[in-house]
PDB file of C-alpha atoms in Angstrom:
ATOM      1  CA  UNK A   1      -9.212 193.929 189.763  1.00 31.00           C
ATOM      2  CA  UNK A   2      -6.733 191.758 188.185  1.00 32.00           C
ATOM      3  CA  UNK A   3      -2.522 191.805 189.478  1.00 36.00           C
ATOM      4  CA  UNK A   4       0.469 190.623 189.721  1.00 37.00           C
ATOM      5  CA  UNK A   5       0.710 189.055 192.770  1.00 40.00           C
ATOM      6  CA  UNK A   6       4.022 189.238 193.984  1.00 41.00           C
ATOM      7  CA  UNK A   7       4.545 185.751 195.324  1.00 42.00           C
ATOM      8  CA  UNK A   8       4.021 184.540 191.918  1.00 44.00           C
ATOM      9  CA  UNK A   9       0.846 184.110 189.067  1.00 42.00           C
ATOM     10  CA  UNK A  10      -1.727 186.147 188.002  1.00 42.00           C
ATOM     11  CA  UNK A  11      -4.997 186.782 190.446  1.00 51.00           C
ATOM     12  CA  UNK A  12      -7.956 188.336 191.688  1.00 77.00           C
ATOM     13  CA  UNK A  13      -5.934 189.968 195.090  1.00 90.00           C
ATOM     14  CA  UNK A  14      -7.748 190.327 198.658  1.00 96.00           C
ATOM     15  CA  UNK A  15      -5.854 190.429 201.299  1.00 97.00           C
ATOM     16  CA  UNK A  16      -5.998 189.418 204.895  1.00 98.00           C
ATOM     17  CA  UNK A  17      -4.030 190.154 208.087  1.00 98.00           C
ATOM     18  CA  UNK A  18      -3.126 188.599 211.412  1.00 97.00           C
ATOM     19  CA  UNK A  19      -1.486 190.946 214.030  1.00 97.00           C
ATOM     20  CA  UNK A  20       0.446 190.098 216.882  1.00 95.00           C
ATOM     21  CA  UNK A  21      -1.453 192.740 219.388  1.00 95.00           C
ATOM     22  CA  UNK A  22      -3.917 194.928 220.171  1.00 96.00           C
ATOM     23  CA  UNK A  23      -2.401 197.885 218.660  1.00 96.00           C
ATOM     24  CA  UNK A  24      -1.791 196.337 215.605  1.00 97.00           C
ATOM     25  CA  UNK A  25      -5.395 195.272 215.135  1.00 97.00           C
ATOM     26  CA  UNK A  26      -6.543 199.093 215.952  1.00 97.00           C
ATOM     27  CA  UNK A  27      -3.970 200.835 212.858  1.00 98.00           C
ATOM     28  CA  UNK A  28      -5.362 198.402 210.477  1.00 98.00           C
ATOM     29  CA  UNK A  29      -9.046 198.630 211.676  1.00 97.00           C
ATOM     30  CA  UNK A  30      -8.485 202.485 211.450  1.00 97.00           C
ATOM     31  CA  UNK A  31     -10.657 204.584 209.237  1.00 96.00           C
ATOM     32  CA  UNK A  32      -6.946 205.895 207.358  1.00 96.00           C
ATOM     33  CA  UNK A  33      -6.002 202.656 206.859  1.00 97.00           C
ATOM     34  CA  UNK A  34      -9.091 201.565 205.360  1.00 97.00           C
ATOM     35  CA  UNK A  35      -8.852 204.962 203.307  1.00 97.00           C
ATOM     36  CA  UNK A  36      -5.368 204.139 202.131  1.00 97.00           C
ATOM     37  CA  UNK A  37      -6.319 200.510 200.968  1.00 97.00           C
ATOM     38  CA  UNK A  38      -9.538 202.164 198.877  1.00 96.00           C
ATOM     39  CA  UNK A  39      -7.020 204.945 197.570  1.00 95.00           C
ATOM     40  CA  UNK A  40      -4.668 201.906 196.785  1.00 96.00           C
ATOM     41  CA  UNK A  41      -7.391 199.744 195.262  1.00 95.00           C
ATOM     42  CA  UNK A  42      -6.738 197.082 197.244  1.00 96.00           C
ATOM     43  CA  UNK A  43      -9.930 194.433 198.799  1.00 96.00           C
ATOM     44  CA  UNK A  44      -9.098 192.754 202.297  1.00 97.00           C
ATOM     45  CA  UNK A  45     -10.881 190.937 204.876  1.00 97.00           C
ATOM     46  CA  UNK A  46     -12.392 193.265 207.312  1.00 95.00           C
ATOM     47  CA  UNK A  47     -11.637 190.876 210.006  1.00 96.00           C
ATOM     48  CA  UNK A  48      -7.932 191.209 211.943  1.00 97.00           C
ATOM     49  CA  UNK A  49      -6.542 188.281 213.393  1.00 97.00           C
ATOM     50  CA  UNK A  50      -5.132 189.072 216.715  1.00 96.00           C
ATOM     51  CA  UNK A  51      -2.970 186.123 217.740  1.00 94.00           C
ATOM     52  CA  UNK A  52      -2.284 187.667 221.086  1.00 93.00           C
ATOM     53  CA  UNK A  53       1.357 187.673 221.488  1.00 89.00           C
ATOM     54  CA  UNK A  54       4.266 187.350 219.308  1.00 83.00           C
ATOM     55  CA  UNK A  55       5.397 183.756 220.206  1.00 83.00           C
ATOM     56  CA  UNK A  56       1.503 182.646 219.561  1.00 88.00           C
ATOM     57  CA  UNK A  57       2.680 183.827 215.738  1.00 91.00           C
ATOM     58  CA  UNK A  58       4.241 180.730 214.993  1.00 87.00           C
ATOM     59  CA  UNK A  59       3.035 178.476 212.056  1.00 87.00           C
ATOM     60  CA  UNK A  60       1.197 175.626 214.032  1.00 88.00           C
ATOM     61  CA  UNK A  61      -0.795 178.349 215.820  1.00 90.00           C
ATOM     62  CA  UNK A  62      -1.998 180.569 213.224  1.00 92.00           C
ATOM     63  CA  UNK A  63      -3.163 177.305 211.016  1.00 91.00           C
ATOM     64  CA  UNK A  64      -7.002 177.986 211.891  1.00 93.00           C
ATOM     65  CA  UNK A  65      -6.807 181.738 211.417  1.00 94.00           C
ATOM     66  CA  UNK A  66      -5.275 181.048 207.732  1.00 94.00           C
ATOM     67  CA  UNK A  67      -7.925 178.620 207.283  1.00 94.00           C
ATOM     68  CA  UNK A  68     -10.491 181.243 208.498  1.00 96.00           C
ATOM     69  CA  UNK A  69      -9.003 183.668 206.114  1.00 96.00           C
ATOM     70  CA  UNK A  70      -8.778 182.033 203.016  1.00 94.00           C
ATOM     71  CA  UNK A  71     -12.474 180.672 203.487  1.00 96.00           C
ATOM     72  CA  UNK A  72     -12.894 184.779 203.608  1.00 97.00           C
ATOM     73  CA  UNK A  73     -11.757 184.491 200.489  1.00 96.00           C
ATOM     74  CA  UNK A  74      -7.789 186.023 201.375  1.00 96.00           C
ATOM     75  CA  UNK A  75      -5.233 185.571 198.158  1.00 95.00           C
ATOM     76  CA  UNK A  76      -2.410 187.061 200.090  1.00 95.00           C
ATOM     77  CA  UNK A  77      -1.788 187.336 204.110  1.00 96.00           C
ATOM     78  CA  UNK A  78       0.188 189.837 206.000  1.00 97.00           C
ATOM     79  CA  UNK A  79       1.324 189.042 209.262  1.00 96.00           C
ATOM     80  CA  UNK A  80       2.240 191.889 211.171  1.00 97.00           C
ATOM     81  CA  UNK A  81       4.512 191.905 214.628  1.00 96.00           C
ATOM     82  CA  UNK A  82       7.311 193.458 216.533  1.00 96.00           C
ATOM     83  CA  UNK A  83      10.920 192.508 216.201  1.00 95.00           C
ATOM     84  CA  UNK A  84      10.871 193.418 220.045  1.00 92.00           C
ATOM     85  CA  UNK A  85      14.037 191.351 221.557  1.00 91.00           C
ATOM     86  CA  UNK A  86      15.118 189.158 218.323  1.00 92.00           C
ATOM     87  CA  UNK A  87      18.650 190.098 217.034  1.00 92.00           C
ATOM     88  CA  UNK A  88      17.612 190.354 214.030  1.00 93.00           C
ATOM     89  CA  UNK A  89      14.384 190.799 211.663  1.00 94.00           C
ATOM     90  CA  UNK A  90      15.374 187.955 209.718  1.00 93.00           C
ATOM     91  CA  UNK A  91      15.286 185.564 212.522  1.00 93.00           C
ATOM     92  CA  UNK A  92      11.245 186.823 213.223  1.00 93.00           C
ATOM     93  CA  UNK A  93      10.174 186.344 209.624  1.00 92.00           C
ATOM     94  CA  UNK A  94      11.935 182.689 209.780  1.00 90.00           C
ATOM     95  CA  UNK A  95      10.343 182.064 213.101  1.00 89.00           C
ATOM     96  CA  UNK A  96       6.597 183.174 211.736  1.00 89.00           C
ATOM     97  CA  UNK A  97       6.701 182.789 208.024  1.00 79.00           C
ATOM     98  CA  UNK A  98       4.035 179.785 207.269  1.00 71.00           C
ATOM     99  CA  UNK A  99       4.228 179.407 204.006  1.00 79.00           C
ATOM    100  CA  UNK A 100       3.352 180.466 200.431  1.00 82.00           C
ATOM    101  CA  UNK A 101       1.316 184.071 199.946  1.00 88.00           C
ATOM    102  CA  UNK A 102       2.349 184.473 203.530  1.00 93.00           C
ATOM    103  CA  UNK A 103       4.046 188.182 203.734  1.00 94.00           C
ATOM    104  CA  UNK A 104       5.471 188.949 206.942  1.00 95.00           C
ATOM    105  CA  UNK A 105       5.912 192.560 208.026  1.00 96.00           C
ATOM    106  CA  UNK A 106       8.179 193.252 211.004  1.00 96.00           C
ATOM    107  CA  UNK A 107       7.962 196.194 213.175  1.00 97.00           C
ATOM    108  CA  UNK A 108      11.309 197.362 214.208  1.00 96.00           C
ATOM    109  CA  UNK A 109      11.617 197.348 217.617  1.00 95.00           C
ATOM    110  CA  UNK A 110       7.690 197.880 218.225  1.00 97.00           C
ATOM    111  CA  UNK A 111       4.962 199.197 216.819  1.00 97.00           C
ATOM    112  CA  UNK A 112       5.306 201.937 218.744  1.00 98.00           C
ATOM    113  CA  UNK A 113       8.225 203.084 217.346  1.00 98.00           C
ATOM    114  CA  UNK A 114       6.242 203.773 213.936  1.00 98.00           C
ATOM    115  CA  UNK A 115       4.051 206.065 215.972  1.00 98.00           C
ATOM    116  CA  UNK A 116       7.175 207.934 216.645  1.00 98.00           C
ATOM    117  CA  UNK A 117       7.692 207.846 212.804  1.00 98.00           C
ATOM    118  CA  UNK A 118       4.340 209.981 211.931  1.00 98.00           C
ATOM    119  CA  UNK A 119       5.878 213.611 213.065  1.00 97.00           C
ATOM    120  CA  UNK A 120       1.801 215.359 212.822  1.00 98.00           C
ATOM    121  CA  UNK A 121       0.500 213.119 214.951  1.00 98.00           C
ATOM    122  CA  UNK A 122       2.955 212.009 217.601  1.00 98.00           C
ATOM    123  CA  UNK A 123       2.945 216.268 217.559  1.00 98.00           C
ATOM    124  CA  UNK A 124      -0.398 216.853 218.184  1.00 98.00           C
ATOM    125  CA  UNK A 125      -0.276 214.060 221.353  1.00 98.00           C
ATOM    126  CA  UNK A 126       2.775 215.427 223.055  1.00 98.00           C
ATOM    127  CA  UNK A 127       1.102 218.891 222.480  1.00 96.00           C
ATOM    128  CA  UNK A 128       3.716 220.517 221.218  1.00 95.00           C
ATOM    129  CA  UNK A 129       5.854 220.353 218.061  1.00 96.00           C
ATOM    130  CA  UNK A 130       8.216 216.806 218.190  1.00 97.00           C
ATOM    131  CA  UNK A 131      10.327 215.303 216.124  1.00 96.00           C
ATOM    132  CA  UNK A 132      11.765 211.736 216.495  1.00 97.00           C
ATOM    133  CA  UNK A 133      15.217 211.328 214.276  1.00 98.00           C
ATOM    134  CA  UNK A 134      15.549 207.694 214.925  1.00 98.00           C
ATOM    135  CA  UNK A 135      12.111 205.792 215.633  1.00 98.00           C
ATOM    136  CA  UNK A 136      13.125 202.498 215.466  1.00 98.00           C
ATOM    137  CA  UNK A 137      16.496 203.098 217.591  1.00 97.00           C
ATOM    138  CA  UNK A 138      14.221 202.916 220.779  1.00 96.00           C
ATOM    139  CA  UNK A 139      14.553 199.182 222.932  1.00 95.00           C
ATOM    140  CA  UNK A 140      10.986 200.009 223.952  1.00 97.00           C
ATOM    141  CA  UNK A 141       9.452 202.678 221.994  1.00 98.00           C
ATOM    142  CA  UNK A 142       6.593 202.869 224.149  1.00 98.00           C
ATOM    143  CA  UNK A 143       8.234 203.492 227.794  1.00 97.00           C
ATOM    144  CA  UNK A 144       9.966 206.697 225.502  1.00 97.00           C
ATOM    145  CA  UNK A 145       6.961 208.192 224.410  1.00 98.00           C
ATOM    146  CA  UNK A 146       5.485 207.212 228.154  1.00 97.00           C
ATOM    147  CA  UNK A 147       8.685 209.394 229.537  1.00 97.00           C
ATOM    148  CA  UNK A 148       8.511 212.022 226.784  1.00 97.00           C
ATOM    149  CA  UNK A 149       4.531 212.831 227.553  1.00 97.00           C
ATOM    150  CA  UNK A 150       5.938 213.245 231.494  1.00 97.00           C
ATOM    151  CA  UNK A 151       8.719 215.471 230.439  1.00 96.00           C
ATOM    152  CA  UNK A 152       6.197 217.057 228.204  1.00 96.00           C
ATOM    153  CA  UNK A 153       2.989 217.538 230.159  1.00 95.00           C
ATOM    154  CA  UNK A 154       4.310 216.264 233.447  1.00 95.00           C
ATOM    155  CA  UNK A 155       1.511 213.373 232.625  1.00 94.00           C
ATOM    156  CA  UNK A 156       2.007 210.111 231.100  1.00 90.00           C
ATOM    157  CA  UNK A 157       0.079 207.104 229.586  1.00 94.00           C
ATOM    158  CA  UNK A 158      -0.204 203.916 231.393  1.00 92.00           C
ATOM    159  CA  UNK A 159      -1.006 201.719 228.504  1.00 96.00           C
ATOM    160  CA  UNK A 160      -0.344 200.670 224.925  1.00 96.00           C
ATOM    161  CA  UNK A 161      -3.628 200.067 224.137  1.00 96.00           C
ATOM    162  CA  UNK A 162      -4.578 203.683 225.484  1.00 97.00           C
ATOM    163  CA  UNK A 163      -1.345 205.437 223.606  1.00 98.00           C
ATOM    164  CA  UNK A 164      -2.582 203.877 220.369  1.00 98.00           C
ATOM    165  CA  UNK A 165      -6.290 205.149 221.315  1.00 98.00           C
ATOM    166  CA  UNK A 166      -4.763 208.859 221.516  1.00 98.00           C
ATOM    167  CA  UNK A 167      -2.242 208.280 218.548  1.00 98.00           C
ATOM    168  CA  UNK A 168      -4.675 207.298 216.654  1.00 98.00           C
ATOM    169  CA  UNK A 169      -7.242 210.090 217.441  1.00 98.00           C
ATOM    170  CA  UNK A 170      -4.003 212.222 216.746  1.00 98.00           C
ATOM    171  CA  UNK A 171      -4.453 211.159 213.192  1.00 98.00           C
ATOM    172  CA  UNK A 172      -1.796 208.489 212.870  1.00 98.00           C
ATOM    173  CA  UNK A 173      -0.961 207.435 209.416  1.00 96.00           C
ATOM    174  CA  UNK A 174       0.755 204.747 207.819  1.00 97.00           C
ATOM    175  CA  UNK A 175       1.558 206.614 204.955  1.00 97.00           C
ATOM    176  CA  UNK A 176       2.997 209.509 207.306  1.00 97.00           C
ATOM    177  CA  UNK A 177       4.948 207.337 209.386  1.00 98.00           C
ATOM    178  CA  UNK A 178       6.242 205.626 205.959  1.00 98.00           C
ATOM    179  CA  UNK A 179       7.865 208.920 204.620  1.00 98.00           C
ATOM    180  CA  UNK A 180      10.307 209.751 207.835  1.00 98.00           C
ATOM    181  CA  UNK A 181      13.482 208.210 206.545  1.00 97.00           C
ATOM    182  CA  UNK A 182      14.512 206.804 209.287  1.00 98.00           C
ATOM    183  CA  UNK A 183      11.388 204.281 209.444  1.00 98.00           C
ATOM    184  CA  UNK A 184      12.330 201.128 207.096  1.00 98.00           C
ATOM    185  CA  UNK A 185       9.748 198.792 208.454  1.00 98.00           C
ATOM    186  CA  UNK A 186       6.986 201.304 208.195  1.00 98.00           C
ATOM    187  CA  UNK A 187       8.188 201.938 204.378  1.00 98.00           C
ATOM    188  CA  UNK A 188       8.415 197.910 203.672  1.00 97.00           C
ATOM    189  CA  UNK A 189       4.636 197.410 204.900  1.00 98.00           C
ATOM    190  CA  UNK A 190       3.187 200.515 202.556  1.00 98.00           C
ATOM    191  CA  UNK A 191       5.953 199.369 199.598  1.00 97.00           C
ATOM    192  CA  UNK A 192       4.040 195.846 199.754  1.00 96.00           C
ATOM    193  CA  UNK A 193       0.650 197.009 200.124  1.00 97.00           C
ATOM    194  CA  UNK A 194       1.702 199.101 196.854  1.00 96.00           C
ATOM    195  CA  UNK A 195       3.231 196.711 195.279  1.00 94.00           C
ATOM    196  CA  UNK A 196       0.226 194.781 194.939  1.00 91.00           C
ATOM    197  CA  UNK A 197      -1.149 197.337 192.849  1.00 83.00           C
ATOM    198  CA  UNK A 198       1.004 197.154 190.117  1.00 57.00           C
TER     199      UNK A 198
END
C-alpha cells in the first residue's frame, strides 16, 4: 500500500513502536490493537520496544532500537510514554523526539488514565457500571482505579502490570478509549495511526 506519509514524501508505510513500559507494550501487542491496525490497513513491526522507563526514552538511548527497527524494515516510529510529572506535553515530546519519521505520542498523565477513558471495559473490571468524566485529570491514574476497585469490591490491584492484564481481558480498546471526549491523547494516537491511511 502506497501513502502519504505525514512527515513528508510518498512511501511504502510500516510502522514501528517503542514504549516506555510494560503496559504500553501489552495494548499494542493486544489482539484489538492488532485488529484495529488490519481494519486500518496499516503494516508494523510485530516487535515493541520497551525502553523501560521514561527517562531511558531519550534520543542517545533509543539509537539501537531505531536501528533495530528500521533494519525491520519501519518507515515511521511511534514512541509512546506518559507525561507523568512534566508540566507540560510539549516539554516530553522535546525531551524524546529523535528525529525525522519519529512521532511521539504522549499519554496524559499515564497510561492508565486512557483505561479510564474506555467506559465498557473499565465497567466490566470495577463490576459494575462506571463512568470516568475526566481521565486524564488524575496525578496517578492508577492509585484511582486501585482506590475505586476497594471502594468498589472492597479489593484492589497491587500492580500496573496486573490492572492492564484485567483491563485488557475487560476488552480495552483504543478506539473506545479514543471516543470519550475528555481523552485528547488517546484521540491524537488513533488520529495518527489514521492519518496514515489517507
Amino acid at each position: 500500500m502506497v501513502d502519504k506519509c505525514p512527515w513528508g514524501g510518498a512511501a511504502m508505510v510500516k510502522l514501528g513502536f517503542i514504549v516506555e513500559g510494560d503496559n504500553e507494550k501489552a495494548i499494542l501487542n493486544s489482539a484489538l490493537f492488532e485488529g484495529l491496525m488490519t481494519r486500518l490497513g496499516l503494516d508494523y513491526v510485530k516487535e515493541v520496544f520497551n525502553a523501560k522507563g521514561g527517562g531511558n526514552l531519550l534520543p542517545q538511548n533509543i539509537g539501537v532500537q531505531i536501528d533495530a527497527l528500521i533494519q525491520l524494515g519501519a518507515t515511521s516510529i511511534f514512541i509512546l510514554t506518559d507525561q507523568e510529572e512534566a508540566p507540560c506535553i510539549t516539554e516530553v515530546k522535546n525531551r524524546v523526539s529523535a528525529g525525522q519519521n519519529i512521532m511521539v505520542v504522549v499519554a496524559v498523565k499515564a497510561i492508565e488514565a486512557w483505561f479510564l477513558a474506555d467506559n465498557t471495559a473499565i465497567s466490566k473490571f470495577m463490576g459494575a457500571k462506571f463512568q470516568c468524566e475526566h481521565p486524564e485529570s488524575y496525578p496517578n491514574p492508577f492509585l484511582f482505579i486501585k482506590q475505586e476497585k476497594i471502594r468498589l469490591t472492597g479489593r484492589g490491584v497491587d500492580k500496573k502490570r496486573l490492572l492492564c492484564s484485567r483491563i485488557l481481558a475487560s476488552g480495552f480498546s483504543l478506539e473506545a478509549a479514543a471516543t470519550h471526549p475528555n481523552c485528547p491523547s488517546a484521540k491524537y494516537f488513533l488520529d495518527k495511526l489514521k492519518s496514515l491511511t489517507i
